[in-house]
PDB file of C-alpha atoms in Angstrom:
ATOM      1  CA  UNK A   3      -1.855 -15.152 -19.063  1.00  0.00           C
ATOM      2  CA  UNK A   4      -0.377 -11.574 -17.628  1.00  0.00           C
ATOM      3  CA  UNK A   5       2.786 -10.889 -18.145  1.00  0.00           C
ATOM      4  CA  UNK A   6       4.797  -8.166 -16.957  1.00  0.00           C
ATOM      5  CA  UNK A   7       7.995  -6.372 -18.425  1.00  0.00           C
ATOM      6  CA  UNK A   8      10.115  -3.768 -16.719  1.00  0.00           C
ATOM      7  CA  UNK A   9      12.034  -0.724 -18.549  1.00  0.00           C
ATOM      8  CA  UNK A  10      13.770   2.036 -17.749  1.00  0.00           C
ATOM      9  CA  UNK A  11      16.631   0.925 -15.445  1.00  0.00           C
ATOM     10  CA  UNK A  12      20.609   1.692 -15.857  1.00  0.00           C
ATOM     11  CA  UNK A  13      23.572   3.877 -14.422  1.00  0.00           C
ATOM     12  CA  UNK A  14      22.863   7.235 -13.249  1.00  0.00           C
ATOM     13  CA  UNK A  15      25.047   9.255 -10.621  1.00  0.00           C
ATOM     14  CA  UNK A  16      24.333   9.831  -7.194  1.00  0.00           C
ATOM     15  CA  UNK A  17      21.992  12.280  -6.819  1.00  0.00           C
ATOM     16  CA  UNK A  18      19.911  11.596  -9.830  1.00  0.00           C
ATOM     17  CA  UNK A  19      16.708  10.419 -11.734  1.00  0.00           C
ATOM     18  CA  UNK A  20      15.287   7.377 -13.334  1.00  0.00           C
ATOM     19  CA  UNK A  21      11.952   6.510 -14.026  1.00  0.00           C
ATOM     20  CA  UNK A  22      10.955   2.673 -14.519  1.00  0.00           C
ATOM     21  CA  UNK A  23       8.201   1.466 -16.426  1.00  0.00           C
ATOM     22  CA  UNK A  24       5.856  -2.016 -16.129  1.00  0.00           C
ATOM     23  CA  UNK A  25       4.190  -2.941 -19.380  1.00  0.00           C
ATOM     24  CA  UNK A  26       1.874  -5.734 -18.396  1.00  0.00           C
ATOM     25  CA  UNK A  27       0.227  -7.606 -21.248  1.00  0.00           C
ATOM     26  CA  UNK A  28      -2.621 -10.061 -21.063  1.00  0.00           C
ATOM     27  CA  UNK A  29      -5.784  -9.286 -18.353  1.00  0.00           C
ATOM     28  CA  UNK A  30      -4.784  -7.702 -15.498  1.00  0.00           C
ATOM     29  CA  UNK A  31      -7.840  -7.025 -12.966  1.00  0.00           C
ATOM     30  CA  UNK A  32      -8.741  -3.236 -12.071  1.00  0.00           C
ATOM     31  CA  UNK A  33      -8.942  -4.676  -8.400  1.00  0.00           C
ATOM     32  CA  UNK A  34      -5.755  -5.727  -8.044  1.00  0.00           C
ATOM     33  CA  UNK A  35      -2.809  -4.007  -6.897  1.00  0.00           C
ATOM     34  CA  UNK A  36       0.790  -3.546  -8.253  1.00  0.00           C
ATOM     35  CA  UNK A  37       4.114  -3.222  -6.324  1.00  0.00           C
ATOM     36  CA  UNK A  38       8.347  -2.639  -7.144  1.00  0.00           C
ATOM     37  CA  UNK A  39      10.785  -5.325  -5.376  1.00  0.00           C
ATOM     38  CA  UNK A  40      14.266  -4.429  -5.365  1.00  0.00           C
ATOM     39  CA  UNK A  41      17.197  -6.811  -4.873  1.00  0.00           C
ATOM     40  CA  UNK A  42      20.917  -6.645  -4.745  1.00  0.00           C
ATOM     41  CA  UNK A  43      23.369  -9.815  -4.555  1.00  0.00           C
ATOM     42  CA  UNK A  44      24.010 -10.798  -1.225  1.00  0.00           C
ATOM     43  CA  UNK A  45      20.755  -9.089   0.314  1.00  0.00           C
ATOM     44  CA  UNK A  46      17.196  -9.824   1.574  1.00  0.00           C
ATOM     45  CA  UNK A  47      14.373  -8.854  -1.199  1.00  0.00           C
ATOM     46  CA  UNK A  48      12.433  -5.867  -0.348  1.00  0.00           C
ATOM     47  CA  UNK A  49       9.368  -4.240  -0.686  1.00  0.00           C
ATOM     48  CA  UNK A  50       9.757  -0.974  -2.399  1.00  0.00           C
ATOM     49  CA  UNK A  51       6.324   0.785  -2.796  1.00  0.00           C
ATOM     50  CA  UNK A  52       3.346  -0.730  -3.802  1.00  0.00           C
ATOM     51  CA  UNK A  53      -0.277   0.854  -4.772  1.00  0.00           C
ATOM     52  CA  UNK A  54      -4.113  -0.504  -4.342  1.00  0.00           C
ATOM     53  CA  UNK A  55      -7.049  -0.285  -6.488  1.00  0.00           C
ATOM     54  CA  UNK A  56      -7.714   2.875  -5.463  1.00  0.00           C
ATOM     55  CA  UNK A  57      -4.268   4.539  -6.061  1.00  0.00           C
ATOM     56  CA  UNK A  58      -3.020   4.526  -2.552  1.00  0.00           C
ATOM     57  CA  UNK A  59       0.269   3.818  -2.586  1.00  0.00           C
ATOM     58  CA  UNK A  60       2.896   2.520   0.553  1.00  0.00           C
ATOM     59  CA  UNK A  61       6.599   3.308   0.896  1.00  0.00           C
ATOM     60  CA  UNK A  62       9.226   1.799   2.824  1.00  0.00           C
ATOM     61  CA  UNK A  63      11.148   4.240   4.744  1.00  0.00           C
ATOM     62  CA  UNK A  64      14.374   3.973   3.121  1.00  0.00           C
ATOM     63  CA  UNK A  65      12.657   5.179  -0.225  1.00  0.00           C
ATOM     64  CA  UNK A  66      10.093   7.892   1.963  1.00  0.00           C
ATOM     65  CA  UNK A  67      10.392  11.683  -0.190  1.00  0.00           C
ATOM     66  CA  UNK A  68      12.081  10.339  -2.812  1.00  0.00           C
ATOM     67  CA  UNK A  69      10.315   7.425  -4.601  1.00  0.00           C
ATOM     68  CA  UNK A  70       7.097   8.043  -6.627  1.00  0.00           C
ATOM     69  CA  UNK A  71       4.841   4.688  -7.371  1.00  0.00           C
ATOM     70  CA  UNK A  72       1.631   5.296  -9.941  1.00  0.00           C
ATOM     71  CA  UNK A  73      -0.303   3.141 -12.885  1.00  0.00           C
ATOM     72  CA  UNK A  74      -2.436   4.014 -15.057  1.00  0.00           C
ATOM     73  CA  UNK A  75      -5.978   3.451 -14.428  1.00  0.00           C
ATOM     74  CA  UNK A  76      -6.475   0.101 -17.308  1.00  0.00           C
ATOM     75  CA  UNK A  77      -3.872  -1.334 -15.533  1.00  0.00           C
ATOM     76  CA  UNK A  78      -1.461  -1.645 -18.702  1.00  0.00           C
ATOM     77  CA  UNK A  79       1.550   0.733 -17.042  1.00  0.00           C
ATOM     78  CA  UNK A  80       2.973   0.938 -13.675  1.00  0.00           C
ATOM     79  CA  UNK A  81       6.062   3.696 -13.145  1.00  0.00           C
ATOM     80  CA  UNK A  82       8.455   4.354 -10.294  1.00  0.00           C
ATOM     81  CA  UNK A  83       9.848   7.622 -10.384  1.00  0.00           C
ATOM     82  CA  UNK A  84      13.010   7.827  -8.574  1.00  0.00           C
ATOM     83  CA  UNK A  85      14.758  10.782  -7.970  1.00  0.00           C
ATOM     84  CA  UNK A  86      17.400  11.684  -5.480  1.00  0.00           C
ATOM     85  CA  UNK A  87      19.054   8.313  -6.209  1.00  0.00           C
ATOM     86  CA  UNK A  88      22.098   6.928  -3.894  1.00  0.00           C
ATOM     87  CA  UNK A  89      24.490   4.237  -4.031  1.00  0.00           C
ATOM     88  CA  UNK A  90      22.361   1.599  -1.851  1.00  0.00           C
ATOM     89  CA  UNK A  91      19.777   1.893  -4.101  1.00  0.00           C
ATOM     90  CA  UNK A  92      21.128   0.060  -6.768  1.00  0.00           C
ATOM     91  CA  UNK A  93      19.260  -3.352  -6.998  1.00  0.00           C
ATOM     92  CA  UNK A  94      17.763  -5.636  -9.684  1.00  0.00           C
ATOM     93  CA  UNK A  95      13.939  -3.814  -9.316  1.00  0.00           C
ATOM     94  CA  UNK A  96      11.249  -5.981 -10.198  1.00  0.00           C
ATOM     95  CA  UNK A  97       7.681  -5.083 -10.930  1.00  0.00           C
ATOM     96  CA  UNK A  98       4.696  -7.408 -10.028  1.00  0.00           C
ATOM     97  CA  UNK A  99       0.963  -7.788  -9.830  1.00  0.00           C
ATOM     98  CA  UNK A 100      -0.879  -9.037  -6.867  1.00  0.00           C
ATOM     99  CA  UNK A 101      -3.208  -8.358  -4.011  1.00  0.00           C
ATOM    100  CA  UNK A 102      -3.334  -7.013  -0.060  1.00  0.00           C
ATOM    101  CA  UNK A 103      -4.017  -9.857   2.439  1.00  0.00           C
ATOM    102  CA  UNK A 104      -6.654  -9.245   5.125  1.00  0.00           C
ATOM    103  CA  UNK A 105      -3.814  -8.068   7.204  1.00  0.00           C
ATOM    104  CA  UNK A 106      -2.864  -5.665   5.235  1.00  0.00           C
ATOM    105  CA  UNK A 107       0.416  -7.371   3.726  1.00  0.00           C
ATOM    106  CA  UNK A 108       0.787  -7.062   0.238  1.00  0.00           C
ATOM    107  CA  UNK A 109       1.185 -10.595  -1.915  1.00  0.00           C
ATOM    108  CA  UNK A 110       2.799 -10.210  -5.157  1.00  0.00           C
ATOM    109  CA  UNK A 111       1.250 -13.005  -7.761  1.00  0.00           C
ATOM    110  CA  UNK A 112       2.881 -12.148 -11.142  1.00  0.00           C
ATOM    111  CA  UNK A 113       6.346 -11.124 -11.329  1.00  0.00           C
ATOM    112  CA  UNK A 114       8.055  -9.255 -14.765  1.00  0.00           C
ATOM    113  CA  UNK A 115      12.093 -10.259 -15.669  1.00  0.00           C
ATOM    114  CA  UNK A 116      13.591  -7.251 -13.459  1.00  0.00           C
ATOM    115  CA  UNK A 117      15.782  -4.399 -14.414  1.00  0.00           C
ATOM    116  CA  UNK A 118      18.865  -3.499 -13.460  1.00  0.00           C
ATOM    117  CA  UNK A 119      19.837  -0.004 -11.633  1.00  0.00           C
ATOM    118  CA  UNK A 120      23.010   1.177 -11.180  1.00  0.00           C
ATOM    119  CA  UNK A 121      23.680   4.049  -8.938  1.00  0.00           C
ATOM    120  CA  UNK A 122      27.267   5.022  -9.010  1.00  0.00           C
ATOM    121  CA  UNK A 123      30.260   8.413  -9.704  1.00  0.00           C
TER     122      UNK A 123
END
């Protein structure tokens, strides 16, 4: 069984930093790929970033210059450095393990508890 647990969230102040972590216990497959959700009350879940195999990693544009999405290489860590933080980025941000689909869509599989991130003066 994988599991997944996220870290790192909280209130910061527009403008700054966080870094989230994804400790994943269990097996975890160096083929598969990784990817953040975020999702505030009220709103439609959404793709973040996510990363393949190979360490390629895919932004949506909201998050473009300012998000950074990496793992370690046996699969036990994933981060999400965010920097430049504002207001509507405050969601619950969940971490998860999956795969890409032959169309290129990424399919999350596992999914850790989510962490909460506050951006607010």
């Amino acid at each position: 069984q994988v599991q997944l647990v996220e870290s790192g969230g909280g209130l910061v102040q527009p403008g700054g930093s966080l870094r989230l972590s994804c400790a994943a216990s269990g097996s975890i497959p160096r083929s598969n790929a990784m990817g953040w959700y975020r999702q505030a009350p009220g709103k439609q879940r959404e793709l973040v970033a996510s990363i393949t195999a190979g360490g390629i990693t895919i932004y949506t544009d909201s998050v473009k210059g300012r998000f950074t999405m990496s793992r370690a290489n046996v699969w036990s860590t994933a981060y999400l450095q965010m920097n430049s933080l504002k207001p509507e980025d405050t969601a619950i941000y969940y971490c998860t393990q999956g795969s890409y689909l032959r169309d290129g869509t990424y399919s999350p599989g596992v999914w850790g508890q989510g962490t909460q991130v506050t951006v607010s003066s």
